Amino acid sequence: MATTRSAHTVWEGSLTEGSGTVTFDSSGIGEQAVSWPSRAEEANGKTSPEELIAAAHSSCFSMALSHGLTGAGTPPTKLVTSADVTFQPGTGITGIHLTVEGEVPGIDEAAFTAAAENAKANCPVSQALAGTTITLSAKLA
């Protein structure tokens, strides 16, 4: 069964002078302010498309890695994943770096790294972002 999740943004003004609000419609978790300065300079309490991508990617990757490890008979106790999305004004998103540290009983570092590489290649968000260079650092806790 397919699912669809929705959000919307209301933007007012020009790119550099204006601002907007992203609303998370499906979850109802609220609204977040966005602006060009928060995207291209300092966050200053506002989000950006890149931060939203980082949130989506880190959570999707964690789910994919958990699924792969569990399927291999070594379910994780804990996975801590961060995603760093780099944005260069005038160029766009230039890369994403995933970092994961896992607590996985019964697995060695090589097997964990292989599982993490598989999750990186196959999580739906990684696949949606296939036009972007995605790198990975993985280690056991």
mmCIF file of C-alpha atoms in Angstrom:
data_model
loop_
_atom_site.group_PDB
_atom_site.id
_atom_site.type_symbol
_atom_site.label_atom_id
_atom_site.label_comp_id
_atom_site.label_asym_id
_atom_site.label_seq_id
_atom_site.Cartn_x
_atom_site.Cartn_y
_atom_site.Cartn_z
ATOM 1 C CA MET A 1 0.000 0.000 0.000
ATOM 2 C CA ALA A 2 1.509 3.324 -1.090
ATOM 3 C CA THR A 3 1.531 6.328 1.194
ATOM 4 C CA THR A 4 1.766 10.009 0.364
ATOM 5 C CA ARG A 5 3.046 12.617 2.786
ATOM 6 C CA SER A 6 2.465 16.305 2.274
ATOM 7 C CA ALA A 7 3.892 19.649 3.267
ATOM 8 C CA HIS A 8 3.393 23.097 1.848
ATOM 9 C CA THR A 9 5.256 26.390 1.858
ATOM 10 C CA VAL A 10 3.914 29.925 1.707
ATOM 11 C CA TRP A 11 6.598 32.321 0.442
ATOM 12 C CA GLU A 12 6.252 36.089 0.398
ATOM 13 C CA GLY A 13 8.646 38.467 -1.349
ATOM 14 C CA SER A 14 11.785 38.097 -3.410
ATOM 15 C CA LEU A 15 14.344 35.345 -2.919
ATOM 16 C CA THR A 16 16.836 37.388 -0.929
ATOM 17 C CA GLU A 17 14.443 39.751 0.889
ATOM 18 C CA GLY A 18 11.453 37.464 1.368
ATOM 19 C CA SER A 19 10.644 34.652 3.737
ATOM 20 C CA GLY A 20 8.327 31.725 4.070
ATOM 21 C CA THR A 21 6.771 29.131 6.289
ATOM 22 C CA VAL A 22 6.901 25.381 5.705
ATOM 23 C CA THR A 23 3.906 23.520 7.153
ATOM 24 C CA PHE A 24 4.056 19.774 7.805
ATOM 25 C CA ASP A 25 0.553 18.799 6.715
ATOM 26 C CA SER A 26 0.629 15.013 7.078
ATOM 27 C CA SER A 27 2.067 14.834 10.569
ATOM 28 C CA GLY A 28 0.668 18.070 11.910
ATOM 29 C CA ILE A 29 3.958 18.708 13.722
ATOM 30 C CA GLY A 30 3.770 22.387 12.966
ATOM 31 C CA GLU A 31 5.402 25.077 10.918
ATOM 32 C CA GLN A 32 8.982 26.168 10.378
ATOM 33 C CA ALA A 33 10.225 29.510 9.094
ATOM 34 C CA VAL A 34 12.529 29.602 6.049
ATOM 35 C CA SER A 35 14.477 32.406 4.382
ATOM 36 C CA TRP A 36 17.382 32.874 2.006
ATOM 37 C CA PRO A 37 19.754 34.035 4.761
ATOM 38 C CA SER A 38 18.869 30.944 6.844
ATOM 39 C CA ARG A 39 19.701 28.805 3.817
ATOM 40 C CA ALA A 40 22.824 30.492 2.508
ATOM 41 C CA GLU A 41 24.326 31.993 5.681
ATOM 42 C CA GLU A 42 23.388 31.226 9.310
ATOM 43 C CA ALA A 43 20.301 29.266 10.367
ATOM 44 C CA ASN A 44 19.286 31.797 13.047
ATOM 45 C CA GLY A 45 16.435 29.610 14.273
ATOM 46 C CA LYS A 46 15.033 28.887 10.814
ATOM 47 C CA THR A 47 15.215 25.731 8.714
ATOM 48 C CA SER A 48 16.220 25.221 5.080
ATOM 49 C CA PRO A 49 15.495 22.751 2.296
ATOM 50 C CA GLU A 50 18.894 21.199 2.998
ATOM 51 C CA GLU A 51 18.122 20.652 6.686
ATOM 52 C CA LEU A 52 14.810 19.058 5.714
ATOM 53 C CA ILE A 53 16.659 16.767 3.278
ATOM 54 C CA ALA A 54 19.163 15.908 6.030
ATOM 55 C CA ALA A 55 16.311 14.947 8.372
ATOM 56 C CA ALA A 56 14.676 12.803 5.698
ATOM 57 C CA HIS A 57 17.931 11.139 4.697
ATOM 58 C CA SER A 58 19.185 10.360 8.209
ATOM 59 C CA SER A 59 15.870 8.794 9.226
ATOM 60 C CA CYS A 60 15.417 6.815 5.989
ATOM 61 C CA PHE A 61 19.000 5.528 6.087
ATOM 62 C CA SER A 62 18.599 4.463 9.735
ATOM 63 C CA MET A 63 15.440 2.531 8.890
ATOM 64 C CA ALA A 64 17.093 0.839 5.891
ATOM 65 C CA LEU A 65 20.191 -0.088 7.897
ATOM 66 C CA SER A 66 18.093 -1.440 10.772
ATOM 67 C CA HIS A 67 16.081 -3.525 8.315
ATOM 68 C CA GLY A 68 19.189 -4.908 6.613
ATOM 69 C CA LEU A 69 20.917 -5.765 9.874
ATOM 70 C CA THR A 70 17.790 -7.430 11.249
ATOM 71 C CA GLY A 71 17.361 -9.424 8.041
ATOM 72 C CA ALA A 72 20.952 -10.650 8.420
ATOM 73 C CA GLY A 73 20.186 -11.899 11.935
ATOM 74 C CA THR A 74 21.999 -9.089 13.764
ATOM 75 C CA PRO A 75 19.378 -6.539 14.798
ATOM 76 C CA PRO A 76 20.850 -3.278 16.065
ATOM 77 C CA THR A 77 20.438 -2.117 19.626
ATOM 78 C CA LYS A 78 20.981 1.497 18.584
ATOM 79 C CA LEU A 79 21.900 3.479 15.466
ATOM 80 C CA VAL A 80 22.863 7.146 15.591
ATOM 81 C CA THR A 81 22.902 8.690 12.119
ATOM 82 C CA SER A 82 23.639 12.226 11.019
ATOM 83 C CA ALA A 83 23.359 13.643 7.526
ATOM 84 C CA ASP A 84 25.279 16.733 6.479
ATOM 85 C CA VAL A 85 23.895 18.330 3.314
ATOM 86 C CA THR A 86 26.209 20.910 1.733
ATOM 87 C CA PHE A 87 24.636 23.794 -0.194
ATOM 88 C CA GLN A 88 26.692 26.186 -2.313
ATOM 89 C CA PRO A 89 24.756 29.310 -3.400
ATOM 90 C CA GLY A 90 24.828 29.583 -7.159
ATOM 91 C CA THR A 91 25.660 25.886 -7.551
ATOM 92 C CA GLY A 92 23.168 23.977 -5.400
ATOM 93 C CA ILE A 93 23.554 20.888 -3.257
ATOM 94 C CA THR A 94 27.107 19.675 -3.722
ATOM 95 C CA GLY A 95 27.080 16.616 -1.498
ATOM 96 C CA ILE A 96 25.650 14.678 1.405
ATOM 97 C CA HIS A 97 27.717 12.926 4.053
ATOM 98 C CA LEU A 98 26.112 10.288 6.243
ATOM 99 C CA THR A 99 27.740 9.327 9.530
ATOM 100 C CA VAL A 100 26.470 6.349 11.484
ATOM 101 C CA GLU A 101 27.554 4.772 14.732
ATOM 102 C CA GLY A 102 25.892 1.535 15.693
ATOM 103 C CA GLU A 103 25.495 -0.766 18.622
ATOM 104 C CA VAL A 104 25.023 -4.140 16.947
ATOM 105 C CA PRO A 105 25.704 -7.302 18.962
ATOM 106 C CA GLY A 106 27.328 -10.146 17.046
ATOM 107 C CA ILE A 107 28.724 -8.184 14.112
ATOM 108 C CA ASP A 108 32.223 -7.016 13.230
ATOM 109 C CA GLU A 109 33.278 -3.656 11.795
ATOM 110 C CA ALA A 110 33.569 -4.946 8.202
ATOM 111 C CA ALA A 111 30.083 -6.456 8.207
ATOM 112 C CA PHE A 112 28.636 -3.289 9.738
ATOM 113 C CA THR A 113 30.311 -1.101 7.129
ATOM 114 C CA ALA A 114 29.044 -3.368 4.325
ATOM 115 C CA ALA A 115 25.502 -3.198 5.709
ATOM 116 C CA ALA A 116 25.768 0.593 5.980
ATOM 117 C CA GLU A 117 27.000 0.885 2.376
ATOM 118 C CA ASN A 118 24.053 -1.267 1.251
ATOM 119 C CA ALA A 119 21.612 0.936 3.174
ATOM 120 C CA LYS A 120 23.194 4.057 1.668
ATOM 121 C CA ALA A 121 22.729 2.689 -1.841
ATOM 122 C CA ASN A 122 19.231 1.344 -1.332
ATOM 123 C CA CYS A 123 17.293 3.572 1.047
ATOM 124 C CA PRO A 124 14.527 5.359 -0.876
ATOM 125 C CA VAL A 125 15.844 8.837 -0.027
ATOM 126 C CA SER A 126 19.346 7.948 -1.278
ATOM 127 C CA GLN A 127 17.767 6.686 -4.472
ATOM 128 C CA ALA A 128 15.727 9.887 -4.840
ATOM 129 C CA LEU A 129 18.942 11.886 -4.409
ATOM 130 C CA ALA A 130 20.980 9.765 -6.827
ATOM 131 C CA GLY A 131 22.143 12.853 -8.729
ATOM 132 C CA THR A 132 24.078 13.973 -5.646
ATOM 133 C CA THR A 133 27.370 12.602 -4.340
ATOM 134 C CA ILE A 134 26.615 10.707 -1.125
ATOM 135 C CA THR A 135 29.490 9.645 1.123
ATOM 136 C CA LEU A 136 29.452 7.564 4.287
ATOM 137 C CA SER A 137 31.392 7.036 7.518
ATOM 138 C CA ALA A 138 30.307 4.009 9.562
ATOM 139 C CA LYS A 139 31.617 2.537 12.790
ATOM 140 C CA LEU A 140 30.519 0.410 15.666
ATOM 141 C CA ALA A 141 30.171 2.051 19.045
#
